[in-house]
Amino acid sequence: MEAVPLLGDDNGGDYAPAKTFQQFKHIVWSETVKTWAISGPVIFQIVCQYGTNSVTNIFVGQLGELELSGISIAISVIATFAFGFMFGMGSATETLCGQAFGAGQIHMLGVYMQRSWVIMLICALIITPIYVFATPILKLLGQQDDVAELAGSFSMLILPQLFSFVVAFPTQKFLQAQSKVWALAWIGFGALLAHVFMLWLFIFQFGWGTTGAGLALNISGWGISIAQVIYVMGWCKDAWHGFSWLAFKDLWGFVKLSFSSAIMFCLEIWYMSSIIILAGHLPNAVISVDSLSICMNLNGWENIIFIGINVAMSVRVSNELGKARPRAAMYSVYVTIVESLILGLIFMVLIFFVKDHFAVIFTSSVAVQKYVATLAYLLGITMVLNSVQPVISGVAIGAGWQALVAYINLGCYYIFGLPLGVILGYVANFGVKGLWGGMIAGIAMQTILLLLVLYKTNWNREVEETSGRMQKWTGQDIRNREES
């Protein structure tokens, strides 16, 4: 029986076509190991990142209800908006670094990272007024004056954290493209431990209150950024050759790809967030918002797993396209989609089994618990859809399809799903179930269209486009790299 060639072996070839069960089994196992070797540490890193905001809320909650509300709003609205946009802008680095690494143009990774630093700095300066004018913005959004004022002052306090994103996100993409994800995981874990200590020290020992919480966030953010840069300069000599004036070359093309990435990412984040805002205007607003918040919390924890898989998919696809291995990229995508769908179905079944009980963890209100149980079926369906969608988004980043996916997201989410949810929720009087059902329809349409795009994808042509992109950005055709 002919063995399937291993990626990275002496012949350096692509996968052979899978014609036997043994070959198929080898491909599935090989891709599973490669995907989880990347996604596992990334998931751990995201948990640490998510935990930083969570423990901040826990410590601040000990100061009083007003402090908890104000700081929670500042983090969940102002800082999360900035985080989402800046994270999306960094995805261009993920595409180009991953493809350049696969193509053997490792020296270009440092240039792309520096180019992203320049663009991200400009973006941070543009976003700064949102922090400065957070109080009137939050009042305009309907927040109470005292909450808005505290949130606004805290937003100004954590402005340095915004500028830490300028350094952190491109550096993360630089390391992820090389699968150096354990370094990011340990840096994130160390930052979380230090953050907890600083919160205890600043708030309870020094008595600095919310000022101490803001200071801890700034130090944690910049600590992560500086640690990542030290690792890059000390342990990535092949990809980091020092500062270069090339960082200021071809900025416009980089900006276009970065902006497409940011729009694609933000449209996804804002879509599910908008259901909470819409639910706040329903007749039974308190129960509706509380029940949705519980469901979205669980959905958020599931999303952490699939964001890790999203990153792994981006790295695998970009690397394999850069190496001119179309079949490896294709098999990686198909195997990961099937495994993610299985995970999503498992989560759905678990939710159905515990639908009458899991809300007890979050609330003692019997009314809310009962209402959450009626929403569990929608939560389960959402979990299944959200298991496939991040994988395809990762493929989009790895292959450079950000603009296409941004258009699909805009149409499916905001032209179809959101209006349908409003009609079902308000006009047809289905309430939260109508809002959520319409939005699920939008996610389902987006998933179907993206699967259709994958089905129609010519992976050999994707290799050619990657080759053209590398030739444009590096001056060398990856198809001829061995002769050069």
XYZ file of C-alpha atoms in Angstrom:
484
model
C 0.000 0.000 0.000
C 1.377 3.402 -0.973
C 1.944 5.599 2.052
C 0.757 9.172 2.167
C 3.793 11.490 2.263
C 4.241 13.356 5.498
C 4.379 17.125 5.292
C 7.844 18.383 5.985
C 9.577 15.099 5.148
C 12.565 14.740 2.857
C 10.616 14.915 -0.387
C 8.924 18.129 0.786
C 5.868 17.213 -1.279
C 2.147 17.758 -0.925
C -0.237 15.086 0.292
C -0.992 12.336 -2.184
C -4.704 12.001 -3.055
C -6.480 9.947 -0.391
C -7.711 6.793 -2.145
C -7.748 4.271 0.696
C -9.093 4.249 4.222
C -5.539 3.979 5.576
C -4.494 7.110 3.699
C -7.628 8.920 4.789
C -7.021 7.946 8.422
C -3.427 9.158 8.220
C -4.504 12.545 6.866
C -7.165 12.997 9.547
C -4.751 12.112 12.356
C -1.912 14.228 10.937
C -4.099 17.313 10.511
C -5.731 16.845 13.906
C -2.333 16.810 15.624
C -1.119 19.859 13.673
C -4.286 21.865 14.328
C -4.466 21.182 18.064
C -0.741 21.732 18.535
C -1.440 25.337 17.529
C -4.972 25.857 18.854
C -4.336 24.372 22.328
C -1.805 27.016 23.478
C -3.832 29.758 21.741
C -6.961 28.724 23.669
C -4.959 28.828 26.909
C -3.669 32.303 25.999
C -7.198 33.568 25.244
C -8.489 32.173 28.555
C -5.751 34.141 30.340
C -6.652 37.252 28.317
C -10.355 36.806 29.056
C -9.518 36.185 32.701
C -7.724 39.533 33.009
C -10.960 41.443 32.420
C -12.976 38.998 34.530
C -10.785 39.289 37.628
C -10.712 43.070 37.206
C -14.517 43.090 37.456
C -14.380 40.741 40.448
C -11.962 42.964 42.391
C -13.739 46.192 41.424
C -17.069 44.639 42.424
C -15.827 44.637 46.017
C -15.711 48.466 45.915
C -19.442 48.917 45.238
C -22.222 48.598 42.651
C -21.476 51.931 40.984
C -17.793 51.079 40.588
C -18.661 47.657 39.148
C -21.143 49.129 36.655
C -18.849 51.944 35.542
C -15.729 49.824 35.070
C -17.720 46.983 33.434
C -19.177 49.422 30.900
C -15.758 50.947 30.188
C -14.220 47.519 29.589
C -17.123 45.862 27.754
C -18.057 48.816 25.520
C -15.115 51.191 25.038
C -12.129 48.851 25.506
C -13.807 45.904 23.748
C -14.635 48.075 20.723
C -10.991 49.175 20.518
C -9.760 45.625 21.108
C -11.944 44.232 18.313
C -10.944 46.853 15.767
C -7.239 46.691 16.580
C -7.268 42.874 16.641
C -8.908 42.862 13.222
C -6.382 45.346 11.837
C -3.638 42.950 12.917
C -5.049 40.105 10.811
C -3.304 41.377 7.672
C -0.044 40.557 9.437
C -1.454 37.079 10.085
C -2.107 36.521 6.369
C 1.189 37.870 5.047
C 3.427 36.473 7.799
C 1.852 33.020 7.486
C 2.221 32.910 3.717
C 5.744 34.366 3.793
C 6.806 31.805 6.415
C 5.415 28.978 4.288
C 7.174 30.388 1.218
C 10.505 30.468 3.025
C 10.638 34.284 3.025
C 11.203 34.292 6.777
C 13.198 37.531 6.736
C 10.043 39.383 5.642
C 8.123 38.528 8.813
C 9.914 41.201 10.806
C 9.225 43.784 8.093
C 5.508 42.924 8.027
C 5.334 43.166 11.822
C 6.970 46.604 11.796
C 4.693 47.743 8.969
C 1.713 46.686 11.063
C 3.105 48.613 14.057
C 3.091 51.784 11.959
C -0.484 51.275 10.757
C -1.750 50.212 14.189
C -0.222 53.318 15.785
C -2.148 55.515 13.357
C -5.340 53.538 14.120
C -4.807 53.942 17.876
C -4.489 57.707 17.440
C -7.726 57.727 15.416
C -9.562 55.693 18.105
C -8.237 57.831 20.987
C -11.155 60.351 20.849
C -13.542 57.488 21.711
C -11.690 57.124 25.022
C -11.478 60.885 25.545
C -15.187 61.456 24.889
C -16.406 58.177 26.401
C -18.690 59.933 28.917
C -20.869 61.803 26.363
C -20.839 58.753 24.073
C -22.130 56.488 26.847
C -24.754 59.044 27.865
C -25.900 59.176 24.246
C -26.238 55.387 24.349
C -28.582 55.719 27.335
C -26.294 55.041 30.301
C -27.010 56.747 33.646
C -25.025 59.930 34.238
C -23.076 58.671 37.258
C -22.201 55.379 35.523
C -21.228 57.157 32.295
C -19.022 59.643 34.124
C -17.168 56.956 36.063
C -16.799 54.824 32.923
C -15.526 57.855 31.000
C -12.879 58.716 33.576
C -11.785 55.061 33.736
C -11.573 54.940 29.926
C -9.180 57.898 29.992
C -7.188 56.116 32.667
C -6.727 52.946 30.553
C -5.800 54.823 27.367
C -2.207 53.466 27.608
C -3.650 49.956 27.298
C -4.956 50.904 23.843
C -1.440 51.735 22.692
C -0.147 48.433 24.062
C -2.359 46.758 21.433
C -0.251 48.526 18.780
C 2.740 46.403 19.759
C 1.021 43.275 21.089
C -1.236 42.211 18.212
C 1.264 42.347 15.298
C 3.829 40.596 17.505
C 1.294 37.860 18.300
C 0.589 37.332 14.588
C 4.334 37.266 13.891
C 4.811 34.437 16.409
C 1.635 32.552 15.490
C 2.689 32.416 11.828
C 5.750 30.434 12.961
C 3.651 28.259 15.324
C 5.541 29.695 18.309
C 2.334 29.744 20.298
C 3.576 28.300 23.581
C 5.640 31.432 24.148
C 2.457 33.503 23.853
C 0.610 31.146 26.209
C 3.225 31.391 28.967
C 3.512 35.160 28.598
C -0.283 35.431 28.906
C -0.314 33.172 31.968
C 2.437 35.169 33.657
C 0.593 38.405 32.900
C -2.628 37.038 34.440
C -0.871 36.049 37.662
C 0.877 39.433 37.845
C -2.427 41.194 37.139
C -4.192 39.452 40.025
C -1.336 40.388 42.368
C -1.384 44.030 41.207
C -5.158 44.282 41.681
C -4.824 42.994 45.250
C -1.890 45.309 45.955
C -3.249 48.479 44.347
C -6.911 48.194 45.398
C -6.793 46.600 48.841
C -3.316 47.364 50.140
C -2.684 50.821 48.667
C -6.371 51.824 48.620
C -6.222 53.253 45.096
C -9.696 51.953 44.128
C -10.613 52.128 40.455
C -7.395 54.022 39.739
C -5.477 50.967 40.899
C -7.553 48.730 38.609
C -6.794 50.962 35.633
C -3.092 51.039 36.481
C -3.028 47.236 36.697
C -4.627 46.929 33.240
C -2.074 49.320 31.732
C 0.892 47.524 33.298
C -0.441 44.089 32.262
C -1.025 45.249 28.695
C 2.400 46.757 28.293
C 4.019 43.870 30.173
C 2.651 41.440 27.576
C 3.784 43.679 24.709
C 7.308 44.140 26.046
C 7.701 40.424 26.883
C 6.646 39.464 23.349
C 9.063 41.941 21.770
C 11.916 40.655 23.962
C 11.121 37.104 22.847
C 11.022 38.171 19.189
C 14.358 39.997 19.348
C 16.050 37.344 21.469
C 14.730 34.056 20.069
C 13.562 34.773 16.500
C 16.814 35.683 14.796
C 15.769 34.181 11.438
C 12.654 36.347 11.207
C 13.881 39.451 13.041
C 16.762 41.328 11.399
C 16.341 44.617 13.208
C 14.385 47.753 12.399
C 14.010 48.514 8.710
C 12.864 51.431 6.561
C 10.953 48.836 4.497
C 8.274 49.112 7.196
C 7.204 52.389 5.562
C 7.023 50.927 2.043
C 3.740 49.851 0.363
C 1.702 50.980 3.350
C -1.490 51.570 1.363
C -1.811 47.980 0.180
C -1.189 46.819 3.725
C -3.820 49.250 5.016
C -6.456 47.917 2.594
C -5.899 44.321 3.667
C -5.802 45.350 7.348
C -9.014 47.376 7.097
C -10.831 44.496 5.365
C -9.724 42.236 8.223
C -10.931 44.711 10.844
C -14.337 45.127 9.187
C -14.768 41.345 8.845
C -13.912 40.794 12.508
C -15.918 43.721 13.908
C -19.059 42.862 11.950
C -19.020 39.448 13.619
C -18.474 40.835 17.139
C -21.064 43.609 16.874
C -23.693 41.287 15.412
C -24.132 39.098 18.490
C -23.630 42.082 20.815
C -26.510 43.959 19.200
C -29.048 41.375 20.373
C -28.441 42.474 23.989
C -29.104 46.102 23.069
C -32.283 45.208 21.154
C -33.526 43.006 23.994
C -33.246 45.971 26.352
C -36.179 47.614 24.555
C -38.576 44.679 24.916
C -41.494 44.819 27.420
C -39.873 42.266 29.781
C -36.446 43.865 29.396
C -34.900 42.842 32.728
C -35.646 39.125 32.399
C -34.813 39.197 28.684
C -31.428 40.853 29.127
C -30.510 38.721 32.153
C -31.434 35.498 30.330
C -29.586 36.511 27.170
C -26.528 37.535 29.160
C -26.355 34.075 30.739
C -26.670 32.378 27.343
C -24.120 34.700 25.735
C -21.711 34.049 28.605
C -21.768 30.314 27.905
C -21.564 30.952 24.179
C -18.540 33.162 24.833
C -16.689 30.378 26.625
C -17.390 28.020 23.730
C -16.145 30.692 21.328
C -12.779 30.719 23.081
C -12.190 27.162 21.861
C -13.143 27.975 18.294
C -11.146 31.209 18.229
C -8.143 29.011 18.988
C -9.110 26.751 16.090
C -9.619 29.889 13.958
C -5.997 30.908 14.593
C -4.749 27.377 13.901
C -6.676 27.285 10.642
C -5.251 30.635 9.569
C -1.703 29.455 10.281
C -2.162 26.074 8.583
C -3.770 27.483 5.426
C -1.375 30.409 5.038
C 1.676 28.194 5.639
C 0.562 25.500 3.199
C -0.384 27.972 0.476
C 2.980 29.646 0.994
C 4.672 26.255 0.573
C 2.665 25.682 -2.644
C 0.840 22.668 -1.163
C -2.784 23.108 -2.257
C -3.953 19.626 -1.282
C -2.530 19.987 2.220
C -4.407 23.286 2.649
C -7.632 21.729 1.365
C -7.406 18.612 3.554
C -6.578 20.732 6.589
C -9.717 22.801 6.038
C -12.052 19.850 5.512
C -10.747 17.832 8.468
C -10.968 20.798 10.830
C -14.489 21.751 9.717
C -15.790 18.228 10.339
C -14.092 17.973 13.749
C -15.324 21.434 14.772
C -18.865 20.521 13.720
C -18.672 17.386 15.882
C -17.513 19.525 18.831
C -20.373 21.947 18.231
C -22.906 19.110 18.189
C -21.486 17.760 21.469
C -21.863 21.194 23.095
C -25.426 21.440 21.764
C -26.392 18.065 23.221
C -24.853 19.004 26.582
C -26.855 22.246 26.653
C -30.058 20.343 25.874
C -29.379 17.923 28.745
C -28.747 20.645 31.350
C -31.129 23.303 29.991
C -33.214 23.336 33.176
C -30.243 23.626 35.515
C -27.229 25.553 34.144
C -28.749 29.007 34.833
C -28.527 28.282 38.584
C -24.786 28.999 38.352
C -25.524 32.599 37.336
C -28.753 33.587 39.091
C -31.079 32.675 41.949
C -34.112 34.143 40.128
C -36.565 31.350 39.298
C -38.154 33.457 36.545
C -34.815 33.963 34.821
C -33.913 30.283 35.206
C -37.152 29.225 33.519
C -36.706 31.713 30.709
C -33.128 30.578 30.111
C -34.415 27.005 29.781
C -36.749 28.109 26.967
C -33.807 29.776 25.185
C -31.516 26.745 25.512
C -32.575 25.312 22.149
C -31.571 28.530 20.383
C -28.296 28.531 22.322
C -27.573 24.971 21.189
C -28.205 25.816 17.533
C -26.008 28.904 17.855
C -23.202 26.792 19.302
C -23.311 24.441 16.327
C -23.224 27.294 13.812
C -20.477 29.069 15.762
C -18.365 25.914 15.623
C -18.101 26.017 11.826
C -18.060 29.765 11.167
C -14.775 30.575 12.993
C -12.995 27.809 11.078
C -14.010 29.330 7.755
C -13.051 32.795 9.001
C -9.621 31.374 9.796
C -9.402 30.032 6.250
C -10.346 33.492 4.966
C -7.528 35.114 6.944
C -5.026 32.472 5.879
C -5.946 32.776 2.214
C -6.451 36.556 2.180
C -10.223 36.547 1.539
C -11.007 39.163 4.195
C -12.753 41.592 1.830
C -15.026 38.867 0.419
C -16.008 37.631 3.881
C -16.627 41.214 5.044
C -19.182 41.670 2.231
C -20.817 38.321 3.052
C -21.003 39.254 6.742
C -22.523 42.636 5.936
C -25.218 41.119 3.726
C -26.089 38.092 5.863
C -25.895 39.790 9.244
C -27.081 43.354 8.756
C -29.198 43.240 5.598
C -30.868 39.880 6.281
C -30.429 38.549 9.838
C -30.771 41.688 11.960
C -33.873 43.088 10.178
C -35.479 39.633 10.281
C -34.795 39.458 14.021
C -36.360 42.883 14.560
C -39.459 41.851 12.590
C -39.826 38.561 14.478
C -39.046 40.113 17.853
C -41.054 43.353 17.685
C -43.600 43.074 14.861
C -44.476 39.388 15.261
C -44.172 39.719 19.082
C -41.893 36.699 19.533
C -39.683 38.778 21.836
C -36.167 37.530 22.537
C -36.807 34.268 20.684
C -37.718 36.241 17.577
C -34.640 38.482 17.838
C -32.346 35.532 18.339
C -34.077 33.383 15.723
C -33.619 36.066 13.069
C -29.968 36.444 13.949
C -29.462 32.673 13.823
C -30.920 32.791 10.310
C -28.261 35.352 9.398
C -25.468 33.166 10.802
C -26.889 30.134 8.981
C -26.986 32.005 5.665
C -23.422 33.249 6.180
C -22.208 29.723 7.009
C -23.903 28.255 3.929
C -22.411 30.909 1.644
C -18.939 30.447 3.110
C -19.207 26.676 2.713
C -20.224 27.259 -0.900
C -17.161 29.472 -1.369
C -14.996 26.676 0.045
C -16.656 24.108 -2.211
C -15.964 26.265 -5.269
C -12.396 27.083 -4.228
C -9.666 26.070 -6.651
C -6.760 25.489 -4.294
C -4.207 25.447 -7.105
C -5.374 28.928 -8.049
C -5.076 29.982 -4.408
C -1.425 28.916 -4.512
C -0.945 31.029 -7.636
C -2.554 34.050 -5.968
C -0.385 33.532 -2.898
C 2.634 33.350 -5.176
C 1.600 36.616 -6.792
C 1.061 38.226 -3.398
C 4.501 37.104 -2.210
C 6.077 38.323 -5.454
C 4.427 41.707 -4.944
C 5.458 42.034 -1.302
C 8.872 40.308 -1.407
C 9.900 40.447 -5.061
C 10.207 36.674 -5.330
C 7.876 34.059 -6.795
C 7.390 31.210 -4.326
C 7.022 28.744 -7.182
C 10.614 29.446 -8.157
C 12.061 29.831 -4.665
C 14.096 26.628 -4.842
C 15.880 27.747 -8.026
C 16.615 31.245 -6.664
